[in-house]
Coordinates of C-alpha atoms and ligand atoms in Angstrom, one line a residue:
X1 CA -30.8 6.3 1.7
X2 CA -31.2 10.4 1.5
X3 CA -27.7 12.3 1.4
X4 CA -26.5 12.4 3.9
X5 CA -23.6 15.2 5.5
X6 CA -20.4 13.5 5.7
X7 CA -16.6 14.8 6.7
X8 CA -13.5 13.1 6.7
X9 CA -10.6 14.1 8.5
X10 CA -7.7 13.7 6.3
X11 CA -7.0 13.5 2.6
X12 CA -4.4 11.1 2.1
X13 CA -5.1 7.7 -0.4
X14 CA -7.6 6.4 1.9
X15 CA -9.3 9.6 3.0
X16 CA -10.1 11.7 -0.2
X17 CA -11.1 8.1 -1.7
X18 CA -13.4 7.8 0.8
X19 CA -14.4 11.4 0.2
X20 CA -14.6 11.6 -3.1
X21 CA -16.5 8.4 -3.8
X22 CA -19.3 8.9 -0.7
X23 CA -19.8 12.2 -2.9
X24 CA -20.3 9.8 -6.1
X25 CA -22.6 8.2 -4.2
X26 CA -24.7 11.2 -3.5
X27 CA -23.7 12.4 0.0
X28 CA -22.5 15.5 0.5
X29 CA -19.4 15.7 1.8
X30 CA -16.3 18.2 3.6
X31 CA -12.6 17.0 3.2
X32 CA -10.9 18.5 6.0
X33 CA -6.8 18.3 6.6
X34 CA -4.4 19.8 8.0
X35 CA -2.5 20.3 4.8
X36 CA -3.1 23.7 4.1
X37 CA -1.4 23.5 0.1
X38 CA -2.9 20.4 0.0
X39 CA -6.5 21.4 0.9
X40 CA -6.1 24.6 -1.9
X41 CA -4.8 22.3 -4.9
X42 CA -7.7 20.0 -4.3
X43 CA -10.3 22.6 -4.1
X44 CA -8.9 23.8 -7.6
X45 CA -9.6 19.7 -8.6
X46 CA -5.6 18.8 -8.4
X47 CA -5.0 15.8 -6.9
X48 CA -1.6 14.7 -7.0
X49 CA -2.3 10.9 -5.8
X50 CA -1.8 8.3 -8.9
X51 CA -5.2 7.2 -8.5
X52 CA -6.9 6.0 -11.8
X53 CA -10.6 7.8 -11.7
X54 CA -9.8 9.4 -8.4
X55 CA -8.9 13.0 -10.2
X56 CA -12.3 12.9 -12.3
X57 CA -14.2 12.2 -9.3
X58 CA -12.6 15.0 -7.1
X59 CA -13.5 17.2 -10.4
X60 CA -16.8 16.4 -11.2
X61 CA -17.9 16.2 -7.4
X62 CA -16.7 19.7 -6.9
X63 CA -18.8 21.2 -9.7
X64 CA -21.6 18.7 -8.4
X65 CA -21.3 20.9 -5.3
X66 CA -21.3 17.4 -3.1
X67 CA -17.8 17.8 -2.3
X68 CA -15.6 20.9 -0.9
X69 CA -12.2 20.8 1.2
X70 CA -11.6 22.7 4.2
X71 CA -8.3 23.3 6.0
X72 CA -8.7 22.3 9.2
X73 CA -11.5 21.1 10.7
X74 CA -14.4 22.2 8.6
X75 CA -16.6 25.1 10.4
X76 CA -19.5 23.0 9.5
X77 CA -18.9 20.2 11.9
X78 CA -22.0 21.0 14.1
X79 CA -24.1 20.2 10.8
X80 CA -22.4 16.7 9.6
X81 CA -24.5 13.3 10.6
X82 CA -21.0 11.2 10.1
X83 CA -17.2 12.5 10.7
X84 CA -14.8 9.6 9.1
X85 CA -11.3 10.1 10.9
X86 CA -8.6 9.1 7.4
X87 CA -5.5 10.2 9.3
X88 CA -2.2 8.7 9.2
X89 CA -1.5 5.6 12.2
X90 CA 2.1 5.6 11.6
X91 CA 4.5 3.1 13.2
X92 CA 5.1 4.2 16.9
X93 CA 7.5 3.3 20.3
X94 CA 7.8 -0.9 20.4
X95 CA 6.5 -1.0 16.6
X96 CA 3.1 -0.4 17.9
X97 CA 0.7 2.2 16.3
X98 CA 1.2 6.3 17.3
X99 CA -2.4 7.2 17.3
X100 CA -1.1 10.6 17.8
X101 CA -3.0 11.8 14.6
X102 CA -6.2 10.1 15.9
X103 CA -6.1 11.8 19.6
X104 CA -5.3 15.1 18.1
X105 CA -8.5 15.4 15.8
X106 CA -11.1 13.8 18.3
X107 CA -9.8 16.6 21.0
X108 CA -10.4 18.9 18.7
X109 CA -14.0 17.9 17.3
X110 CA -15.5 16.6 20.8
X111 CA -16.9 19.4 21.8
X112 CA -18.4 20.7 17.9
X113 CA -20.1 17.5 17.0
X114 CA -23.9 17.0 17.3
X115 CA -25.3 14.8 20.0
X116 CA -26.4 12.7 17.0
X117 CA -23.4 12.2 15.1
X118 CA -21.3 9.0 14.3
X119 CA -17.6 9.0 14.6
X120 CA -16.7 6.5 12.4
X121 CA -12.9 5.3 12.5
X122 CA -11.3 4.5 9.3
X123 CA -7.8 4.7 9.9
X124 CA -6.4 1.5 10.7
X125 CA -6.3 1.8 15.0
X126 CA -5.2 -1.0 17.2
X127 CA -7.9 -3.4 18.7
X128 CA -9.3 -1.3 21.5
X129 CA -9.4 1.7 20.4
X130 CA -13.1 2.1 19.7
X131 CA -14.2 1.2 23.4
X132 CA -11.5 4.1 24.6
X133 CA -12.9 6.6 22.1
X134 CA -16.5 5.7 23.5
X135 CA -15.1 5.9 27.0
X136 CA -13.7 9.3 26.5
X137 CA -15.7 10.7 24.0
X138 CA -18.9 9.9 26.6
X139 CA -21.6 8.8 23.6
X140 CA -21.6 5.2 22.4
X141 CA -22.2 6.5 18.7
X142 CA -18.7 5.3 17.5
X143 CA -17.7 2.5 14.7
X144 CA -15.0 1.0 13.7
X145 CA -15.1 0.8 10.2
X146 CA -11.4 -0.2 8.8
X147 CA -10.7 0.6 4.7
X148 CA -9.5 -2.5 2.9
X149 CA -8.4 -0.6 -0.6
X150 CA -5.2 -1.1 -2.3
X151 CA -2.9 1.7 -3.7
X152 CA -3.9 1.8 -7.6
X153 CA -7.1 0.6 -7.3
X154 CA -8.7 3.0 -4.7
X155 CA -11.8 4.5 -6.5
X156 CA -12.6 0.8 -7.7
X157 CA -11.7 -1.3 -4.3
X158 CA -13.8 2.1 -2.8
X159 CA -16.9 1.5 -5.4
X160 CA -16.9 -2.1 -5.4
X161 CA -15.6 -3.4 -2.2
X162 CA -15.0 -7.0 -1.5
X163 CA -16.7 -6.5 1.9
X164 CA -17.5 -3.2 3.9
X165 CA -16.8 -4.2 7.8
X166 CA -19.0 -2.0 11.0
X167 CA -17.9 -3.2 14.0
X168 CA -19.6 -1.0 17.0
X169 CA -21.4 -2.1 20.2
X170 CA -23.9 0.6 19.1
X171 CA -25.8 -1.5 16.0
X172 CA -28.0 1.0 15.6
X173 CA -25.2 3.1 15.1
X174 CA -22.9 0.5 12.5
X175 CA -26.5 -0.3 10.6
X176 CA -26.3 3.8 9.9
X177 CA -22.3 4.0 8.5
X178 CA -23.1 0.5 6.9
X179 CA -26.3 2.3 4.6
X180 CA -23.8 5.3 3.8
X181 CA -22.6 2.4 0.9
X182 CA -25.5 1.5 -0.5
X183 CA -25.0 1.3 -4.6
X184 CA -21.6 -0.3 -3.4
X185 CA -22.6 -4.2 -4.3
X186 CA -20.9 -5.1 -1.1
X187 CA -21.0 -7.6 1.5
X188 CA -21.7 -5.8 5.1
X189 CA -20.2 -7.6 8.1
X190 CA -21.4 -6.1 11.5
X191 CA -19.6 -7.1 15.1
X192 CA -18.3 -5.7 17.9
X193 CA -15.6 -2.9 17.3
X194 CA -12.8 -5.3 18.7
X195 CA -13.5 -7.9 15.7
X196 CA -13.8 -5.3 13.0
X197 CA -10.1 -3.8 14.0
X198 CA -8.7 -6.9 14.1
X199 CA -9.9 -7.9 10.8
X200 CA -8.4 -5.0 9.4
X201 CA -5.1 -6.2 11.1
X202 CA -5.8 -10.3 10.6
X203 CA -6.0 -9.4 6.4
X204 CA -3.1 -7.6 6.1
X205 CA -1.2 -9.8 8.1
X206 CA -2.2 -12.8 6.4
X207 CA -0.9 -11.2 3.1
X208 CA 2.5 -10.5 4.6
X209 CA 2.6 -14.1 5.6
X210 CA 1.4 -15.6 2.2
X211 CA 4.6 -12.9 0.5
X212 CA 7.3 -14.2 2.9
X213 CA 6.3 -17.9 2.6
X214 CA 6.6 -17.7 -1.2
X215 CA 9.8 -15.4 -1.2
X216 CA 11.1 -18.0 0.6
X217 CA 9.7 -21.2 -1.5
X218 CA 11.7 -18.7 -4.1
X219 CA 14.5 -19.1 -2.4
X220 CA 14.0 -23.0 -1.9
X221 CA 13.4 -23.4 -5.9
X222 CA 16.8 -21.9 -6.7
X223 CA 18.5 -24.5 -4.1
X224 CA 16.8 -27.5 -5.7
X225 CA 16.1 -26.6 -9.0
X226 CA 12.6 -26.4 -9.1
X227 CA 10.7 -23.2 -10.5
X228 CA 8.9 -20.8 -8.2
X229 CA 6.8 -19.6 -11.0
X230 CA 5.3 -23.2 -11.7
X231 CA 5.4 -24.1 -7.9
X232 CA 3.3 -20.6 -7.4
X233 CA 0.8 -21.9 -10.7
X234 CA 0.4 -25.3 -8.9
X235 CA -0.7 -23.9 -5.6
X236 CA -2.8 -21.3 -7.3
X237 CA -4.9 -23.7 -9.1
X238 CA -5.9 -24.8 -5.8
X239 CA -8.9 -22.9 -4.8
X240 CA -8.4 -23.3 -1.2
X241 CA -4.0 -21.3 -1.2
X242 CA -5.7 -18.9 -3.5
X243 CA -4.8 -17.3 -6.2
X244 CA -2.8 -14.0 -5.5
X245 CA -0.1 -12.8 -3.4
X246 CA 1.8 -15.8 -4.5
X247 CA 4.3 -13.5 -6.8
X248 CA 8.1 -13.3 -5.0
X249 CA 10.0 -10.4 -4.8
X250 CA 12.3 -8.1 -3.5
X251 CA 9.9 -8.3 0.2
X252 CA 6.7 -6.3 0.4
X253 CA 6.4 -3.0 1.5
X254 CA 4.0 0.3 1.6
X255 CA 2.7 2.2 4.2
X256 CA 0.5 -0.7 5.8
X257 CA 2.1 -4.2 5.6
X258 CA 5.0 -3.3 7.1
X259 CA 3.6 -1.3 9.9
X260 CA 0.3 -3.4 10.2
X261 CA 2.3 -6.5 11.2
X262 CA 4.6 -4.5 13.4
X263 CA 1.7 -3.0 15.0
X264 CA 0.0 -6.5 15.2
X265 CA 2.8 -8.2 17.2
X266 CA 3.1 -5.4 19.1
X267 CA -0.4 -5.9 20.2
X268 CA -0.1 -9.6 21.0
X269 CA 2.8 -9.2 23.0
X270 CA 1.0 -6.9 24.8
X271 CA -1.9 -9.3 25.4
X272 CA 0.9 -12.1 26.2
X273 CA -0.1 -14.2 23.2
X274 CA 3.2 -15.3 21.5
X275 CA 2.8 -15.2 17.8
X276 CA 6.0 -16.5 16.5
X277 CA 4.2 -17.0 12.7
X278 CA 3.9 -13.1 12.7
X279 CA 7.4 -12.5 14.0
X280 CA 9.2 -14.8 11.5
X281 CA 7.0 -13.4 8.9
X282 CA 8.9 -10.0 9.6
X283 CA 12.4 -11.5 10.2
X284 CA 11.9 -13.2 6.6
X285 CA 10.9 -9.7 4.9
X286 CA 14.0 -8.3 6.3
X287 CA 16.1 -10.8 4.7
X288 CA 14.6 -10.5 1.5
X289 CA 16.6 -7.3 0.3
X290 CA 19.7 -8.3 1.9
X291 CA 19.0 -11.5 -0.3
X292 CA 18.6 -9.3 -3.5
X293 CA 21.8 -7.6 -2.8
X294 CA 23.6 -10.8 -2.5
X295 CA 22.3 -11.5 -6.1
X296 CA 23.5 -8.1 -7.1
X297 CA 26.5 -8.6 -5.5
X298 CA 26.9 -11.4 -7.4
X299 CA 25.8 -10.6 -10.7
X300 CA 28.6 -7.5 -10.5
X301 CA 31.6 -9.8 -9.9
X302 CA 31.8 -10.3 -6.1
X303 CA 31.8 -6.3 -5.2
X304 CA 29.8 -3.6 -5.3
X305 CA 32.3 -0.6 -4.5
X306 CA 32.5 1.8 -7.8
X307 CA 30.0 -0.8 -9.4
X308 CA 27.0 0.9 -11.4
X309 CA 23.8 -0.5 -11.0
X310 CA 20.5 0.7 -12.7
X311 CA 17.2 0.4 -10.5
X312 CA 14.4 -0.2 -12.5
X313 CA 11.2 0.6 -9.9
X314 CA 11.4 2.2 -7.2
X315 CA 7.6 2.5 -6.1
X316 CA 6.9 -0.6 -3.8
X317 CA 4.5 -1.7 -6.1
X318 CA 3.3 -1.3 -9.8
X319 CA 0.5 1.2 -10.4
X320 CA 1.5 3.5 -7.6
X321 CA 3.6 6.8 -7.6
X322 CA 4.2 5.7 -3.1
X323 CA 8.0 5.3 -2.5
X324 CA 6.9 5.0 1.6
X325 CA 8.7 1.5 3.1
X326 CA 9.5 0.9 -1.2
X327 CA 11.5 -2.6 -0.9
X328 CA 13.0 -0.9 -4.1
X329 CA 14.5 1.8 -1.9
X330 CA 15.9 -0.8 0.9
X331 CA 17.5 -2.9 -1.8
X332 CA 18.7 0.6 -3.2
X333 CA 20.1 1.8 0.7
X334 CA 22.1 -1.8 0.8
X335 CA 23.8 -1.4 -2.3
X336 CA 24.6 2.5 -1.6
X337 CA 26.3 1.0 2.0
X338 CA 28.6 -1.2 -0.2
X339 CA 29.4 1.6 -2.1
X340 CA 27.4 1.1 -5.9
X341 CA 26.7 3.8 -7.7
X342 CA 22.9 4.1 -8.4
X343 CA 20.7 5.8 -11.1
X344 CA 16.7 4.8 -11.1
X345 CA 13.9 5.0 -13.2
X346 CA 10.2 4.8 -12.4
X347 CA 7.5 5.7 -14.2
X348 CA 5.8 7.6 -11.3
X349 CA 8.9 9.5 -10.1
X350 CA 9.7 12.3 -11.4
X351 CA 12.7 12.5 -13.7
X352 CA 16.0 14.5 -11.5
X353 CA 14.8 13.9 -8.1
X354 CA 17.4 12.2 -5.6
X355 CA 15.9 9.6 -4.0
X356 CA 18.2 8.3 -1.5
X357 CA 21.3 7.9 -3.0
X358 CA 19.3 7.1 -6.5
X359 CA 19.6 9.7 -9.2
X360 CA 16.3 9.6 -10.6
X361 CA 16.7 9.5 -14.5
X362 CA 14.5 9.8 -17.4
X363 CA 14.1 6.4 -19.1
X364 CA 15.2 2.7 -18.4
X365 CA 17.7 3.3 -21.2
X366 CA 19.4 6.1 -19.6
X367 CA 19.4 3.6 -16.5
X368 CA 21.4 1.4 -18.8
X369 CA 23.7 3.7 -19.5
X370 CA 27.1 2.7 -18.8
X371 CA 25.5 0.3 -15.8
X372 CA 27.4 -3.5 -15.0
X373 CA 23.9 -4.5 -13.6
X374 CA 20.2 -4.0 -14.1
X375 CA 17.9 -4.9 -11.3
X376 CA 14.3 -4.9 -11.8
X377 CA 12.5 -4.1 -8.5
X378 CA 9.1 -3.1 -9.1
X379 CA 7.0 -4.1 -12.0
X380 CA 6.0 -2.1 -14.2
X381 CA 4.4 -3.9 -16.9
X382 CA 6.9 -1.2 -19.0
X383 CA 9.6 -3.5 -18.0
X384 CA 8.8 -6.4 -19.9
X385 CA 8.4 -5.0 -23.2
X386 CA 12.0 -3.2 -23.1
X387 CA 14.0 -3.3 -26.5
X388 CA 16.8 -5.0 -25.2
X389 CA 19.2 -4.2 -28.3
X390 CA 18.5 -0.8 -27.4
X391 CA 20.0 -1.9 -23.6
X392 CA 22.6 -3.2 -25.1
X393 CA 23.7 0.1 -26.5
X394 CA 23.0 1.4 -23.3
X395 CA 25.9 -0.6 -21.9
X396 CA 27.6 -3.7 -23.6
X397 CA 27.0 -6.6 -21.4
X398 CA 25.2 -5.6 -18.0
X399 CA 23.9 -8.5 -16.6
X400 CA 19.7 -8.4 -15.8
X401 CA 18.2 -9.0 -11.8
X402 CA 14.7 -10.2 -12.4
X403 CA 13.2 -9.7 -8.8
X404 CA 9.6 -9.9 -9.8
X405 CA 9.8 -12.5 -11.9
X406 CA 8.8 -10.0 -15.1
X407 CA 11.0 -10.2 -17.8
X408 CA 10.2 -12.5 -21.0
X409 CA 13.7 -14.8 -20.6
X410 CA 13.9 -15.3 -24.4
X411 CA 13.9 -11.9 -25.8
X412 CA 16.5 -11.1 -23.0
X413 CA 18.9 -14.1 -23.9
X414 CA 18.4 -13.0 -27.8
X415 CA 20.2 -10.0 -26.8
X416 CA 23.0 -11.6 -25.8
X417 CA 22.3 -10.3 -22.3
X418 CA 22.5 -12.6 -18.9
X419 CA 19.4 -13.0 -17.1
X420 CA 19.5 -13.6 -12.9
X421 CA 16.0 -14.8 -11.5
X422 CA 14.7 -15.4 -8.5
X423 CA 13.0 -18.3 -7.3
X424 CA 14.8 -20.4 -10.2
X425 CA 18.2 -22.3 -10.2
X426 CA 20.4 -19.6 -12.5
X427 CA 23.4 -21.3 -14.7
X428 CA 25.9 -18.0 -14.1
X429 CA 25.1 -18.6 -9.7
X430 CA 25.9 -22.7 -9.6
Ligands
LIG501 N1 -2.8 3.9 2.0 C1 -3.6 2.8 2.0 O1 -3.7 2.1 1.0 C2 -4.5 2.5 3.1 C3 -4.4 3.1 4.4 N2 -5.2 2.7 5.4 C4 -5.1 3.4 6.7 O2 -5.7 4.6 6.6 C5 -5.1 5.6 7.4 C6 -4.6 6.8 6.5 O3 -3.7 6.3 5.6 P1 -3.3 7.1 4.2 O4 -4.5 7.6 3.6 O5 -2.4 6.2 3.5 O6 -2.5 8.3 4.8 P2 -1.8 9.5 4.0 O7 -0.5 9.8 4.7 O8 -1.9 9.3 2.6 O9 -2.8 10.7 4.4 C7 -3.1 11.1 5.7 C8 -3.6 12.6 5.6 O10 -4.0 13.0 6.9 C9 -3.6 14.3 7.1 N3 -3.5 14.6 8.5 C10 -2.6 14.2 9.4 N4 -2.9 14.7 10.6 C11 -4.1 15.3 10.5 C12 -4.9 16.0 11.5 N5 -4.5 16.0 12.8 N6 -6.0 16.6 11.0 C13 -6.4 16.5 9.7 N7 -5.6 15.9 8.8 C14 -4.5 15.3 9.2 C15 -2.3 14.4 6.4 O11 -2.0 15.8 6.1 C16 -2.6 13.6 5.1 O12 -3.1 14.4 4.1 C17 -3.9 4.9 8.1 O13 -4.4 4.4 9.3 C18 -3.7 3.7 7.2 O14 -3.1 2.6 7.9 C19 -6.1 1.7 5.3 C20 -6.3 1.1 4.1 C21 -5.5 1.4 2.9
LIG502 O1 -4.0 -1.4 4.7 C1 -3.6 -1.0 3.6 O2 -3.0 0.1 3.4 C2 -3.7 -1.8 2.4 O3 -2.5 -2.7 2.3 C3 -2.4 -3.5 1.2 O4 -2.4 -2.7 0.0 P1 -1.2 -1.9 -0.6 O5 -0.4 -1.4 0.5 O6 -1.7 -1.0 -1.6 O7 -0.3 -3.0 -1.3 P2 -0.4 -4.5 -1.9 O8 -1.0 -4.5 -3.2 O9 -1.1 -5.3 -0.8 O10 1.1 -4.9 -2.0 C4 1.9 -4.9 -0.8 C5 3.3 -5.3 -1.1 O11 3.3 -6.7 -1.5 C6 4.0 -6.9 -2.7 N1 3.5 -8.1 -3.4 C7 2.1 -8.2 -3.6 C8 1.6 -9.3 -4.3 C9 2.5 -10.3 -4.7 O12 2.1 -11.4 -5.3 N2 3.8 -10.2 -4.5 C10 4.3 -9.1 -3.9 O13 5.6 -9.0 -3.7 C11 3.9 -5.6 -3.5 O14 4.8 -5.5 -4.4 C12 4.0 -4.6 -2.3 O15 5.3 -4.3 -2.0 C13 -3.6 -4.4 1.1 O16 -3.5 -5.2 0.0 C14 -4.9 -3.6 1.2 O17 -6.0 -4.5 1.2 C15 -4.9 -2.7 2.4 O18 -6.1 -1.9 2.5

């Protein structure tokens, strides 16, 4: 396909991957936000995403002269054959989504784009919302085309996509968007807009549902003494469960599970279709924190109140600097309620900062320091290869929370130190 002139509205995780990588791919493309500091520090190549790759692309595109940022929408918008709208679709009123973002940008654009151009919708948008952008936009060249990446892996999910999804009554339309990613290697699913937003939705969901089943087989293991991490091997090795998203911990979090499923049931209630699956699998995230701080609770003596407990994680995943919805951060809010006293340590947050009621320090050691209880809460591959006799200098005996299931049991028992996992029976809790 010949280069073709792309924007995209918004430069957030999934819209300067999508920018950045079209450019890789030869088009030539506009960033446009409303971030005015945001827009200059890219245009001077500083992206300040943990992206592997992403900050090499951005780089190397800009000297290519494919890619440039504009604040705003771009002035060029009357030349562009596709505008992608990236922009945030934040929980709203009744958990559904606040399409504010969305409404703001195509007001703005309607009357600059060409006749021929596509609006292609990226941002995650409840089922429906295609067909009301045709409706008001007047011209049928609209596609849904949702973004399936995962924070830490957005160039590669981007570049090598499992499946790209064009969902528009206009095929003519979806065939174009779908040839913007040729020299991906990707699948291309094409259907009506309604199933390509819902598929969006329908993934995401069934990953929350697969997390809150196992956290609470996890929870099952420790009651009968079985082990969730075999239980979770077992299951795997059957092709049909799958073999990921079968790890417990603390609850899962970001900015899309946790708003996807709220914006999900808030779409089937609206369509009267009870979905109690999708409810309890929300209920049963909830728990999960309260459920750590029980352990911690535990693990400090019965109270928290004056306790010191070190967080190590606070992302709400590995291989992201995103503390947005961090189930690290809810664990962390519970035990500031009781009254703990907190210090953190993450990798990807910077060393000083107050997050919450976390004092951000500069190692896990200095976590350690002087703490009753460890708790591990996102992981950090880091994690597991701790020195634990340099812990236990830290602080004499602080006892260790393994929410992720992460930490090599024998080198922590070496050091003398007590070990509290989840999803297995623990001799200190019977
Ligand atoms: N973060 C992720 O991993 C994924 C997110 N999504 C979806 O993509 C959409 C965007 O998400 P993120 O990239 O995470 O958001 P983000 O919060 O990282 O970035 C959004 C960007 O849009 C800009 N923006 C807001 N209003 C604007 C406006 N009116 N005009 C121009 N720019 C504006 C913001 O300044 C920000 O830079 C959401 O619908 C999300 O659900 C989909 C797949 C993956
Ligand atoms: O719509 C989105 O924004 C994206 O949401 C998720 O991606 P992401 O938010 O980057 O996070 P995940 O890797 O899915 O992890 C979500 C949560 O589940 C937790 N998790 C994941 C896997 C697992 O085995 N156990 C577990 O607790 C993680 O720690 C994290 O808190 C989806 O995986 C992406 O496909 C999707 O595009």
């Amino acid at each position: 396909m010949a280069a073709q002139r792309i924007a995209v509205i918004g430069t957030g995780y999934v819209g300067l991957t999508t920018a950045a990588c079209f450019a890789r791919l030869g088009h030539n493309v506009v960033g446009a936000d409303v971030d005015e500091a945001k827009v200059a520090a890219l245009s001077r190549a500083e992206v300040s995403l943990h992206e592997p790759a992403l900050a090499e692309i951005v780089a190397e595109e800009l000297r290519s002269g494919r890619l440039r940022f504009a604040h705003g929408l771009p002035g060029t918008l009357s030349e562009v054959d596709f505008v992608f709208l990236a922009v945030p679709t934040p929980t709203g009123n009744d958990g559904a989504a606040d399409l504010t973002a969305v409404s703001t940008v195509l007001a703005q654009l309607r009357e600059q784009i060409s006749p021929r151009c596509v609006v292609v919708v990226k941002s995650t948008v409840p089922v429906g919302t295609v067909d009301r952008i045709v409706a008001s936009l007047g011209r049928t060249t609209v596609v849904a085309n949702p973004e399936f990446l995962r924070e830490g892996h957005a160039v590669e999910d981007f570049l090598h996509p499992q499946r790209v999804v064009v969902g528009s009554a206009d095929k003519h339309a979806a065939r174009k968007v779908a040839r913007l990613y040729a020299g991906t290697d990707a699948p291309v699913l094409m259907t009506s807009s309604a199933s390509a937003e819902l598929v969006k939705y329908a993934s995401n969901c069934f990953l929350a549902m697969k997390l809150s089943y196992v956290n609470t087989l996890a929870e099952l293991c420790e009651e009968l003494g079985a082990d969730i991490s075999d239980v979770a091997e077992g299951m795997r090795l059957d092709q049909r469960v799958g073999s990921s998203f079968l790890t417990p911990g603390p609850g899962w979090g970001g900015s899309c599970l946790p708003k996807d499923t709220k914006a999900l049931l808030s779409t089937s209630a609206a369509a009267e279709v009870d979905f109690p699956l999708l409810d309890a699998t929300i209920a049963t995230n909830a728990r999960q924190a309260h459920r750590v701080t029980d352990k911690i609770r535990k693990a400090a003596g019965g109270a928290l109140s004056g306790v010191h407990v070190g967080l190590l994680g606070l992302t709400f995943k590995a291989g992201t600097d995103d503390i947005r919805d961090s189930p690290a951060l809810a664990v962390a809010e519970l035990l500031a309620a009781e009254g703990a006293l907190l210090t953190g340590y993450d990798p990807c947050v910077p060393t000083g900062r107050q997050v919450g009621a976390v004092r951000v320090v500069a190692s896990p050691y200095a976590v350690a320091e002087g703490a009753s209880v460890l708790a591990v809460l996102t992981e950090w591959p880091e994690f597991a290869e701790l020195d634990w006799s340099r812990v236990t200098s830290a602080a004499p005996h602080p006892v260790i929370v393994d929410t992720r299931g992460l930490l090599p049991a024998s080198k922590v028992a070496e050091a003398g130190l007590t070990l509290v996992s989840v999803g297995r029976r623990d001799r200190r809790e019977k």
